[in-house]
């Protein structure tokens, strides 16, 4: 953690410089162009920018991760807004037409995503010119992780997404957005296969993110979202489930869930002990993931990955990869229901060891195995239920609700309106969805 802190501090100057590129429009122009060019030409400058990408994604209320978890959680009934004075969160609670282009939480997702994509593109294009190819592959792979996450978040929340950054940028479908994230990942995987990431690069970025495993995990996630089940399965199988990959925090860069919500109890909290699930999707009695993710202090409170100021937040969970395999087996052209149930049971029966150092952070359901027999639909219903529990507050539930055909009445919106900040500056902005 000490090393992580020093690396963030070391690159504060470069991160601030990268942020200075931002403007209201997605051109992100910098009046000090010569200085910016110098940053983009040097290994140290590019390292500073990619460290800034991680910081921009993973910290503060305006950061993409916190904003996306909030939008997703409130919209899908995982979370509630606990203070009506937080107007934008409260309007997400109401949903429908109360969520419009002025919502600042949505704007944070939009702006932060586009800023991350802009900076990542600068790193990816300029790092390719460096003489040290091991350093270059590390820079490109690290930046590609956050570009893919930004593209994935835009594609989850909006029907169409910008096809790049710039003045009057055109839009592509959300499926194309997910596929663009996969292409970004494929490019990074090819580069690190040809030129392994140098130790000098790894020693100059925050610890915690396992780059190769994270690339494969995100590829599996987005392949699942576009219905490419063979690719989702092969990519999930490429992830070493004994390794963890997490965003780490220090005294200058706090866990944003704890900093904003847990410590104050004034913004968001879990809706209830059932994680907002109803009917057949209510967690089973004794499911040990419930006390992992929640704590009772008069009311239900955030625990798990928002428990403390320095608690790491996983980029993905091993359980997500296992559930991707279960779903891919069940949905492929010729469903393999036996293999699907085997993978699902790995999640259902995983013990809650309490060992926070294991790859799944000591979190497990610790339930008896499911025995079946099950039809394809019954298995998919169970996979959805356990994704909702296993991946609580991961920012993925809205995509799951659509993919598993959950009733529209169970969510506050299906897709979101485009921020006025975009519509006012881009004549290509699509029409808003009705719900």
CSV table of C-alpha atoms in Angstrom, one decimal:
chain,number,residue,atom,x,y,z
A,1,UNK,CA,0.0,0.0,0.0
A,2,UNK,CA,2.9,2.3,0.8
A,3,UNK,CA,4.3,1.7,-2.7
A,4,UNK,CA,0.9,2.4,-4.3
A,5,UNK,CA,0.7,5.7,-2.4
A,6,UNK,CA,4.1,6.9,-3.5
A,7,UNK,CA,3.4,6.0,-7.1
A,8,UNK,CA,0.1,8.1,-7.0
A,9,UNK,CA,2.0,11.0,-5.5
A,10,UNK,CA,4.9,10.7,-8.0
A,11,UNK,CA,2.5,11.1,-10.9
A,12,UNK,CA,0.3,13.8,-9.4
A,13,UNK,CA,1.9,16.4,-11.7
A,14,UNK,CA,1.3,14.3,-14.8
A,15,UNK,CA,-2.2,13.4,-13.8
A,16,UNK,CA,-3.0,17.0,-13.3
A,17,UNK,CA,-1.6,17.8,-16.6
A,18,UNK,CA,-3.7,15.1,-18.2
A,19,UNK,CA,-6.8,16.5,-16.6
A,20,UNK,CA,-6.0,20.0,-17.9
A,21,UNK,CA,-6.7,18.6,-21.3
A,22,UNK,CA,-10.4,18.5,-20.5
A,23,UNK,CA,-13.0,21.0,-21.7
A,24,UNK,CA,-16.8,21.0,-22.0
A,25,UNK,CA,-16.7,19.3,-25.3
A,26,UNK,CA,-15.0,15.9,-26.0
A,27,UNK,CA,-12.1,17.5,-27.8
A,28,UNK,CA,-10.3,18.0,-24.5
A,29,UNK,CA,-8.1,20.7,-25.9
A,30,UNK,CA,-5.0,22.0,-24.0
A,31,UNK,CA,-3.8,25.6,-24.4
A,32,UNK,CA,-0.3,24.4,-23.5
A,33,UNK,CA,0.0,22.2,-26.5
A,34,UNK,CA,3.8,22.0,-26.6
A,35,UNK,CA,3.9,20.8,-23.0
A,36,UNK,CA,1.2,18.2,-23.6
A,37,UNK,CA,3.1,17.0,-26.7
A,38,UNK,CA,6.2,16.5,-24.5
A,39,UNK,CA,4.2,14.4,-22.0
A,40,UNK,CA,2.8,12.2,-24.8
A,41,UNK,CA,6.3,11.6,-26.2
A,42,UNK,CA,8.0,10.4,-23.0
A,43,UNK,CA,7.7,7.1,-21.2
A,44,UNK,CA,7.4,8.9,-17.9
A,45,UNK,CA,4.7,11.2,-19.2
A,46,UNK,CA,2.7,8.3,-20.6
A,47,UNK,CA,3.1,6.4,-17.4
A,48,UNK,CA,1.7,9.4,-15.5
A,49,UNK,CA,-1.3,9.6,-17.8
A,50,UNK,CA,-2.1,5.9,-17.4
A,51,UNK,CA,-1.8,6.1,-13.7
A,52,UNK,CA,-4.2,9.0,-13.9
A,53,UNK,CA,-6.6,6.8,-15.8
A,54,UNK,CA,-6.8,4.4,-12.9
A,55,UNK,CA,-7.2,7.3,-10.5
A,56,UNK,CA,-9.9,8.9,-12.6
A,57,UNK,CA,-11.8,5.6,-12.8
A,58,UNK,CA,-11.5,4.4,-9.2
A,59,UNK,CA,-11.6,7.4,-6.8
A,60,UNK,CA,-13.9,10.2,-5.8
A,61,UNK,CA,-17.6,10.8,-6.2
A,62,UNK,CA,-17.2,12.0,-9.8
A,63,UNK,CA,-15.1,8.9,-10.7
A,64,UNK,CA,-16.6,6.4,-13.1
A,65,UNK,CA,-16.6,3.5,-10.8
A,66,UNK,CA,-18.5,5.1,-8.0
A,67,UNK,CA,-20.9,6.9,-10.3
A,68,UNK,CA,-21.6,3.7,-12.3
A,69,UNK,CA,-22.2,1.7,-9.2
A,70,UNK,CA,-24.6,4.3,-7.9
A,71,UNK,CA,-26.6,4.7,-11.2
A,72,UNK,CA,-26.8,0.9,-11.6
A,73,UNK,CA,-27.5,0.1,-8.0
A,74,UNK,CA,-30.3,2.6,-7.5
A,75,UNK,CA,-31.9,1.8,-10.9
A,76,UNK,CA,-32.0,-1.9,-10.2
A,77,UNK,CA,-33.1,-1.7,-6.6
A,78,UNK,CA,-29.8,-2.9,-5.1
A,79,UNK,CA,-29.4,0.5,-3.4
A,80,UNK,CA,-31.5,3.3,-2.1
A,81,UNK,CA,-30.8,7.0,-1.7
A,82,UNK,CA,-30.9,7.7,2.0
A,83,UNK,CA,-31.1,11.5,1.8
A,84,UNK,CA,-33.7,13.4,-0.2
A,85,UNK,CA,-31.3,16.3,-0.2
A,86,UNK,CA,-29.2,14.4,-2.7
A,87,UNK,CA,-31.5,15.4,-5.5
A,88,UNK,CA,-29.9,13.5,-8.4
A,89,UNK,CA,-29.7,10.2,-6.5
A,90,UNK,CA,-33.3,10.8,-5.3
A,91,UNK,CA,-34.4,11.3,-8.9
A,92,UNK,CA,-32.7,8.0,-9.9
A,93,UNK,CA,-34.8,6.4,-7.1
A,94,UNK,CA,-38.0,7.8,-8.6
A,95,UNK,CA,-36.8,6.8,-12.1
A,96,UNK,CA,-38.8,7.3,-15.3
A,97,UNK,CA,-39.0,10.9,-16.6
A,98,UNK,CA,-37.5,12.2,-13.4
A,99,UNK,CA,-34.1,11.0,-14.8
A,100,UNK,CA,-33.2,13.5,-17.5
A,101,UNK,CA,-30.2,15.1,-19.1
A,102,UNK,CA,-29.5,17.3,-16.1
A,103,UNK,CA,-28.7,14.4,-13.8
A,104,UNK,CA,-25.2,15.0,-12.4
A,105,UNK,CA,-24.6,11.3,-11.4
A,106,UNK,CA,-25.3,10.2,-15.0
A,107,UNK,CA,-23.2,13.1,-16.3
A,108,UNK,CA,-20.3,11.8,-14.2
A,109,UNK,CA,-20.6,8.4,-15.9
A,110,UNK,CA,-20.7,10.1,-19.3
A,111,UNK,CA,-17.9,12.6,-18.8
A,112,UNK,CA,-15.6,10.3,-16.9
A,113,UNK,CA,-16.0,7.6,-19.5
A,114,UNK,CA,-15.2,9.9,-22.4
A,115,UNK,CA,-12.3,11.4,-20.6
A,116,UNK,CA,-10.8,8.0,-19.9
A,117,UNK,CA,-11.3,6.9,-23.5
A,118,UNK,CA,-9.6,10.1,-24.7
A,119,UNK,CA,-6.6,9.7,-22.4
A,120,UNK,CA,-6.3,6.0,-23.1
A,121,UNK,CA,-6.3,6.6,-26.8
A,122,UNK,CA,-3.4,9.1,-26.3
A,123,UNK,CA,-1.4,6.5,-24.4
A,124,UNK,CA,-2.2,3.6,-26.8
A,125,UNK,CA,-1.2,5.6,-29.9
A,126,UNK,CA,1.9,7.3,-28.5
A,127,UNK,CA,3.3,4.3,-26.5
A,128,UNK,CA,3.6,2.4,-29.7
A,129,UNK,CA,6.4,4.7,-30.7
A,130,UNK,CA,8.6,4.0,-27.7
A,131,UNK,CA,11.8,2.0,-28.2
A,132,UNK,CA,11.3,-0.1,-25.1
A,133,UNK,CA,8.6,-2.5,-26.4
A,134,UNK,CA,8.1,-4.2,-23.0
A,135,UNK,CA,7.3,-0.8,-21.5
A,136,UNK,CA,5.1,0.1,-24.5
A,137,UNK,CA,3.1,-3.1,-24.2
A,138,UNK,CA,2.6,-2.4,-20.4
A,139,UNK,CA,1.4,1.1,-21.1
A,140,UNK,CA,-1.0,0.0,-23.8
A,141,UNK,CA,-2.4,-3.0,-21.9
A,142,UNK,CA,-3.0,-0.9,-18.7
A,143,UNK,CA,-4.6,1.9,-20.6
A,144,UNK,CA,-6.7,-0.6,-22.6
A,145,UNK,CA,-8.2,-2.0,-19.4
A,146,UNK,CA,-9.6,1.4,-18.5
A,147,UNK,CA,-10.7,2.2,-22.0
A,148,UNK,CA,-12.6,-1.1,-22.2
A,149,UNK,CA,-14.2,-0.4,-18.8
A,150,UNK,CA,-15.3,3.1,-20.0
A,151,UNK,CA,-16.7,1.7,-23.3
A,152,UNK,CA,-18.5,-1.1,-21.3
A,153,UNK,CA,-20.1,1.4,-19.0
A,154,UNK,CA,-21.3,3.7,-21.8
A,155,UNK,CA,-22.7,0.7,-23.6
A,156,UNK,CA,-24.5,-0.6,-20.6
A,157,UNK,CA,-26.3,2.6,-19.8
A,158,UNK,CA,-27.0,4.1,-23.2
A,159,UNK,CA,-28.6,2.7,-26.4
A,160,UNK,CA,-25.9,4.3,-28.6
A,161,UNK,CA,-22.4,5.5,-27.6
A,162,UNK,CA,-19.9,7.9,-29.2
A,163,UNK,CA,-17.6,6.5,-31.8
A,164,UNK,CA,-14.5,8.2,-30.4
A,165,UNK,CA,-13.9,11.7,-29.0
A,166,UNK,CA,-14.1,15.0,-30.8
A,167,UNK,CA,-16.4,17.7,-32.2
A,168,UNK,CA,-19.8,16.4,-33.4
A,169,UNK,CA,-18.6,12.8,-33.0
A,170,UNK,CA,-20.9,10.2,-34.5
A,171,UNK,CA,-22.6,7.4,-32.5
A,172,UNK,CA,-22.5,3.6,-32.8
A,173,UNK,CA,-24.8,1.0,-31.3
A,174,UNK,CA,-24.2,-0.3,-27.8
A,175,UNK,CA,-23.4,-3.7,-29.3
A,176,UNK,CA,-20.7,-2.1,-31.4
A,177,UNK,CA,-19.5,-0.3,-28.2
A,178,UNK,CA,-19.0,-3.7,-26.4
A,179,UNK,CA,-17.3,-5.1,-29.5
A,180,UNK,CA,-15.0,-2.1,-29.6
A,181,UNK,CA,-14.0,-2.8,-26.0
A,182,UNK,CA,-13.2,-6.4,-27.1
A,183,UNK,CA,-11.1,-5.2,-30.0
A,184,UNK,CA,-9.2,-2.9,-27.7
A,185,UNK,CA,-8.5,-5.8,-25.4
A,186,UNK,CA,-7.5,-8.1,-28.3
A,187,UNK,CA,-4.9,-5.5,-29.4
A,188,UNK,CA,-3.5,-5.3,-25.9
A,189,UNK,CA,-3.4,-9.1,-25.5
A,190,UNK,CA,-1.5,-9.5,-28.8
A,191,UNK,CA,1.0,-6.9,-27.8
A,192,UNK,CA,1.8,-8.4,-24.4
A,193,UNK,CA,2.1,-11.8,-26.0
A,194,UNK,CA,4.7,-10.5,-28.4
A,195,UNK,CA,6.4,-8.2,-25.9
A,196,UNK,CA,5.9,-9.2,-22.2
A,197,UNK,CA,5.3,-6.3,-19.9
A,198,UNK,CA,8.5,-5.0,-18.5
A,199,UNK,CA,9.2,-5.1,-14.7
A,200,UNK,CA,10.1,-1.4,-14.9
A,201,UNK,CA,6.6,-0.5,-16.0
A,202,UNK,CA,5.0,-2.7,-13.3
A,203,UNK,CA,7.2,-1.1,-10.6
A,204,UNK,CA,5.9,2.4,-11.6
A,205,UNK,CA,2.1,1.8,-11.4
A,206,UNK,CA,-0.1,1.1,-8.4
A,207,UNK,CA,-0.1,-2.5,-7.3
A,208,UNK,CA,-3.1,-4.7,-7.4
A,209,UNK,CA,-4.3,-4.9,-11.1
A,210,UNK,CA,-3.3,-8.2,-12.7
A,211,UNK,CA,-3.1,-7.0,-16.3
A,212,UNK,CA,-3.3,-10.2,-18.4
A,213,UNK,CA,-6.0,-11.8,-16.3
A,214,UNK,CA,-8.0,-8.6,-16.2
A,215,UNK,CA,-7.9,-8.3,-20.0
A,216,UNK,CA,-9.2,-11.8,-20.4
A,217,UNK,CA,-11.9,-11.3,-17.7
A,218,UNK,CA,-13.2,-8.1,-19.3
A,219,UNK,CA,-13.2,-9.9,-22.7
A,220,UNK,CA,-15.3,-12.7,-21.2
A,221,UNK,CA,-17.7,-10.1,-19.7
A,222,UNK,CA,-18.3,-8.2,-22.9
A,223,UNK,CA,-18.4,-11.3,-25.1
A,224,UNK,CA,-21.2,-12.5,-22.9
A,225,UNK,CA,-23.0,-9.2,-23.2
A,226,UNK,CA,-23.0,-9.4,-27.0
A,227,UNK,CA,-24.1,-13.0,-27.0
A,228,UNK,CA,-20.7,-14.5,-28.3
A,229,UNK,CA,-20.9,-17.5,-26.0
A,230,UNK,CA,-17.9,-19.4,-27.4
A,231,UNK,CA,-15.7,-16.4,-27.0
A,232,UNK,CA,-17.0,-15.7,-23.5
A,233,UNK,CA,-16.3,-19.3,-22.5
A,234,UNK,CA,-12.8,-19.4,-23.9
A,235,UNK,CA,-11.9,-16.0,-22.4
A,236,UNK,CA,-13.2,-16.9,-19.0
A,237,UNK,CA,-11.2,-20.2,-19.2
A,238,UNK,CA,-8.1,-18.1,-19.9
A,239,UNK,CA,-8.4,-16.3,-16.5
A,240,UNK,CA,-6.4,-17.8,-13.6
A,241,UNK,CA,-9.0,-17.9,-10.9
A,242,UNK,CA,-6.4,-18.3,-8.2
A,243,UNK,CA,-5.2,-14.7,-8.8
A,244,UNK,CA,-6.9,-11.6,-7.8
A,245,UNK,CA,-7.0,-8.2,-9.6
A,246,UNK,CA,-8.1,-5.2,-7.6
A,247,UNK,CA,-8.0,-1.5,-7.4
A,248,UNK,CA,-6.0,-0.6,-4.3
A,249,UNK,CA,-6.2,2.5,-2.1
A,250,UNK,CA,-4.0,4.6,0.2
A,251,UNK,CA,-4.3,7.6,2.5
A,252,UNK,CA,-4.4,10.1,-0.4
A,253,UNK,CA,-6.7,7.9,-2.6
A,254,UNK,CA,-9.5,6.4,-0.6
A,255,UNK,CA,-12.0,3.7,-1.4
A,256,UNK,CA,-14.8,5.9,-2.8
A,257,UNK,CA,-17.7,3.7,-1.6
A,258,UNK,CA,-16.4,4.0,2.0
A,259,UNK,CA,-15.5,7.7,1.7
A,260,UNK,CA,-18.8,8.8,0.2
A,261,UNK,CA,-21.4,6.3,1.4
A,262,UNK,CA,-20.3,3.9,4.1
A,263,UNK,CA,-18.6,6.5,6.4
A,264,UNK,CA,-21.3,9.1,6.1
A,265,UNK,CA,-24.5,7.0,5.8
A,266,UNK,CA,-25.8,9.9,3.9
A,267,UNK,CA,-25.9,9.0,0.2
A,268,UNK,CA,-26.6,5.4,-0.7
A,269,UNK,CA,-27.1,2.1,1.2
A,270,UNK,CA,-28.4,-1.4,0.4
A,271,UNK,CA,-32.2,-1.4,-0.1
A,272,UNK,CA,-32.6,-4.3,2.3
A,273,UNK,CA,-31.1,-7.5,3.6
A,274,UNK,CA,-32.2,-9.3,0.4
A,275,UNK,CA,-30.1,-7.0,-1.7
A,276,UNK,CA,-33.3,-5.7,-3.3
A,277,UNK,CA,-34.2,-9.1,-4.7
A,278,UNK,CA,-37.8,-10.4,-4.6
A,279,UNK,CA,-39.7,-13.6,-5.2
A,280,UNK,CA,-37.6,-16.6,-6.3
A,281,UNK,CA,-34.5,-14.4,-6.4
A,282,UNK,CA,-34.4,-13.7,-2.7
A,283,UNK,CA,-31.1,-15.2,-1.3
A,284,UNK,CA,-31.4,-18.6,0.4
A,285,UNK,CA,-31.4,-18.7,4.2
A,286,UNK,CA,-27.8,-19.0,5.3
A,287,UNK,CA,-26.3,-17.6,2.2
A,288,UNK,CA,-22.9,-16.4,3.6
A,289,UNK,CA,-22.6,-13.7,0.9
A,290,UNK,CA,-25.3,-11.6,2.7
A,291,UNK,CA,-23.2,-10.9,5.8
A,292,UNK,CA,-20.2,-10.3,3.5
A,293,UNK,CA,-21.9,-7.6,1.6
A,294,UNK,CA,-24.1,-6.1,4.3
A,295,UNK,CA,-23.9,-5.1,7.9
A,296,UNK,CA,-26.7,-4.3,10.3
A,297,UNK,CA,-26.5,-1.1,12.3
A,298,UNK,CA,-30.1,-0.1,13.0
A,299,UNK,CA,-30.6,-0.3,9.3
A,300,UNK,CA,-28.9,-2.4,6.5
A,301,UNK,CA,-25.5,-0.9,5.7
A,302,UNK,CA,-22.7,-1.4,3.2
A,303,UNK,CA,-20.1,-3.9,4.0
A,304,UNK,CA,-17.9,-6.0,1.6
A,305,UNK,CA,-15.9,-3.9,-0.8
A,306,UNK,CA,-17.0,-0.6,0.8
A,307,UNK,CA,-16.2,-1.6,4.4
A,308,UNK,CA,-13.1,0.6,5.0
A,309,UNK,CA,-11.2,3.4,3.5
A,310,UNK,CA,-8.4,1.1,2.2
A,311,UNK,CA,-10.5,-1.9,1.2
A,312,UNK,CA,-9.5,-3.0,-2.3
A,313,UNK,CA,-12.3,-3.2,-4.9
A,314,UNK,CA,-12.0,-6.1,-7.4
A,315,UNK,CA,-12.0,-5.3,-11.1
A,316,UNK,CA,-13.7,-8.6,-11.5
A,317,UNK,CA,-14.4,-11.5,-9.2
A,318,UNK,CA,-13.4,-15.1,-9.8
A,319,UNK,CA,-17.1,-15.9,-9.2
A,320,UNK,CA,-18.1,-13.7,-12.1
A,321,UNK,CA,-15.9,-15.8,-14.4
A,322,UNK,CA,-17.4,-19.0,-13.1
A,323,UNK,CA,-20.9,-17.7,-13.6
A,324,UNK,CA,-20.0,-16.6,-17.2
A,325,UNK,CA,-19.0,-20.2,-17.9
A,326,UNK,CA,-22.3,-21.4,-16.4
A,327,UNK,CA,-24.3,-19.0,-18.6
A,328,UNK,CA,-22.3,-19.6,-21.7
A,329,UNK,CA,-22.7,-23.4,-21.4
A,330,UNK,CA,-26.5,-22.9,-20.9
A,331,UNK,CA,-26.9,-20.5,-23.8
A,332,UNK,CA,-24.7,-22.0,-26.5
A,333,UNK,CA,-26.2,-23.4,-29.7
A,334,UNK,CA,-26.3,-26.8,-28.2
A,335,UNK,CA,-26.8,-26.2,-24.5
A,336,UNK,CA,-24.6,-28.2,-22.1
A,337,UNK,CA,-26.8,-28.2,-19.0
A,338,UNK,CA,-24.6,-30.6,-17.1
A,339,UNK,CA,-21.5,-28.4,-17.4
A,340,UNK,CA,-23.6,-25.3,-16.7
A,341,UNK,CA,-24.8,-26.8,-13.4
A,342,UNK,CA,-21.2,-27.9,-12.5
A,343,UNK,CA,-20.0,-24.3,-12.9
A,344,UNK,CA,-22.9,-22.8,-11.1
A,345,UNK,CA,-22.4,-25.2,-8.1
A,346,UNK,CA,-18.8,-24.0,-7.8
A,347,UNK,CA,-20.2,-20.6,-6.8
A,348,UNK,CA,-23.1,-22.0,-4.8
A,349,UNK,CA,-21.0,-24.3,-2.6
A,350,UNK,CA,-17.9,-22.1,-2.3
A,351,UNK,CA,-17.1,-21.9,1.4
A,352,UNK,CA,-17.1,-18.6,3.2
A,353,UNK,CA,-13.6,-19.1,4.6
A,354,UNK,CA,-13.1,-15.6,6.0
A,355,UNK,CA,-9.7,-15.5,4.4
A,356,UNK,CA,-9.7,-12.1,2.8
A,357,UNK,CA,-6.4,-12.9,1.1
A,358,UNK,CA,-7.9,-15.6,-1.2
A,359,UNK,CA,-8.8,-14.8,-4.8
A,360,UNK,CA,-12.5,-14.4,-3.9
A,361,UNK,CA,-11.7,-12.2,-0.9
A,362,UNK,CA,-13.1,-14.7,1.6
A,363,UNK,CA,-16.5,-14.4,0.1
A,364,UNK,CA,-18.6,-17.5,-0.6
A,365,UNK,CA,-22.3,-18.6,-0.5
A,366,UNK,CA,-21.5,-21.8,1.5
A,367,UNK,CA,-24.8,-23.4,0.4
A,368,UNK,CA,-25.6,-27.0,-0.4
A,369,UNK,CA,-25.1,-28.1,-4.0
A,370,UNK,CA,-28.0,-27.7,-6.5
A,371,UNK,CA,-29.0,-31.1,-7.7
A,372,UNK,CA,-31.6,-30.6,-10.4
A,373,UNK,CA,-32.5,-31.9,-12.9
A,374,UNK,CA,-33.1,-28.5,-14.4
A,375,UNK,CA,-34.4,-27.3,-17.7
A,376,UNK,CA,-32.4,-24.6,-19.6
A,377,UNK,CA,-34.7,-21.9,-18.4
A,378,UNK,CA,-34.6,-23.1,-14.8
A,379,UNK,CA,-30.8,-23.0,-14.9
A,380,UNK,CA,-30.7,-19.5,-16.4
A,381,UNK,CA,-33.1,-18.4,-13.7
A,382,UNK,CA,-30.7,-19.7,-11.0
A,383,UNK,CA,-27.7,-18.2,-12.8
A,384,UNK,CA,-29.4,-14.8,-12.8
A,385,UNK,CA,-30.3,-15.1,-9.1
A,386,UNK,CA,-26.7,-16.0,-8.1
A,387,UNK,CA,-25.2,-13.3,-10.3
A,388,UNK,CA,-27.4,-10.7,-8.5
A,389,UNK,CA,-26.0,-11.9,-5.1
A,390,UNK,CA,-22.4,-12.7,-6.1
A,391,UNK,CA,-21.9,-9.5,-8.0
A,392,UNK,CA,-23.8,-7.1,-5.7
A,393,UNK,CA,-22.7,-3.5,-6.2
A,394,UNK,CA,-20.5,-4.4,-9.2
A,395,UNK,CA,-22.4,-2.1,-11.6
A,396,UNK,CA,-23.5,-5.1,-13.8
A,397,UNK,CA,-27.0,-5.8,-12.7
A,398,UNK,CA,-28.9,-3.6,-15.2
A,399,UNK,CA,-27.2,-5.4,-18.1
A,400,UNK,CA,-28.2,-8.7,-16.4
A,401,UNK,CA,-31.8,-7.7,-16.0
A,402,UNK,CA,-32.1,-7.0,-19.8
A,403,UNK,CA,-30.2,-10.1,-20.8
A,404,UNK,CA,-32.3,-12.4,-18.6
A,405,UNK,CA,-35.6,-10.7,-19.6
A,406,UNK,CA,-36.5,-9.4,-16.2
A,407,UNK,CA,-39.7,-7.4,-16.0
A,408,UNK,CA,-39.4,-3.7,-16.8
A,409,UNK,CA,-41.3,-2.9,-13.7
A,410,UNK,CA,-38.4,-4.2,-11.6
A,411,UNK,CA,-36.1,-1.4,-12.7
A,412,UNK,CA,-36.4,2.4,-12.6
A,413,UNK,CA,-35.2,2.8,-16.2
A,414,UNK,CA,-34.1,0.5,-19.1
A,415,UNK,CA,-31.7,3.0,-20.8
A,416,UNK,CA,-30.8,6.6,-19.9
A,417,UNK,CA,-31.3,9.9,-21.6
A,418,UNK,CA,-28.2,11.6,-23.0
A,419,UNK,CA,-26.7,14.4,-20.9
A,420,UNK,CA,-27.6,17.9,-22.0
A,421,UNK,CA,-23.9,18.7,-22.0
A,422,UNK,CA,-23.6,16.3,-24.9
A,423,UNK,CA,-26.8,17.2,-26.7
A,424,UNK,CA,-26.0,21.0,-26.5
A,425,UNK,CA,-22.7,20.4,-28.2
A,426,UNK,CA,-23.2,17.5,-30.6
A,427,UNK,CA,-25.9,17.6,-33.3
A,428,UNK,CA,-25.4,13.8,-33.8
A,429,UNK,CA,-26.8,13.0,-30.3
A,430,UNK,CA,-29.5,10.4,-30.7
A,431,UNK,CA,-33.1,10.8,-29.4
A,432,UNK,CA,-33.6,9.8,-25.8
A,433,UNK,CA,-35.3,6.5,-25.0
A,434,UNK,CA,-38.9,6.6,-23.7
A,435,UNK,CA,-38.1,4.5,-20.6
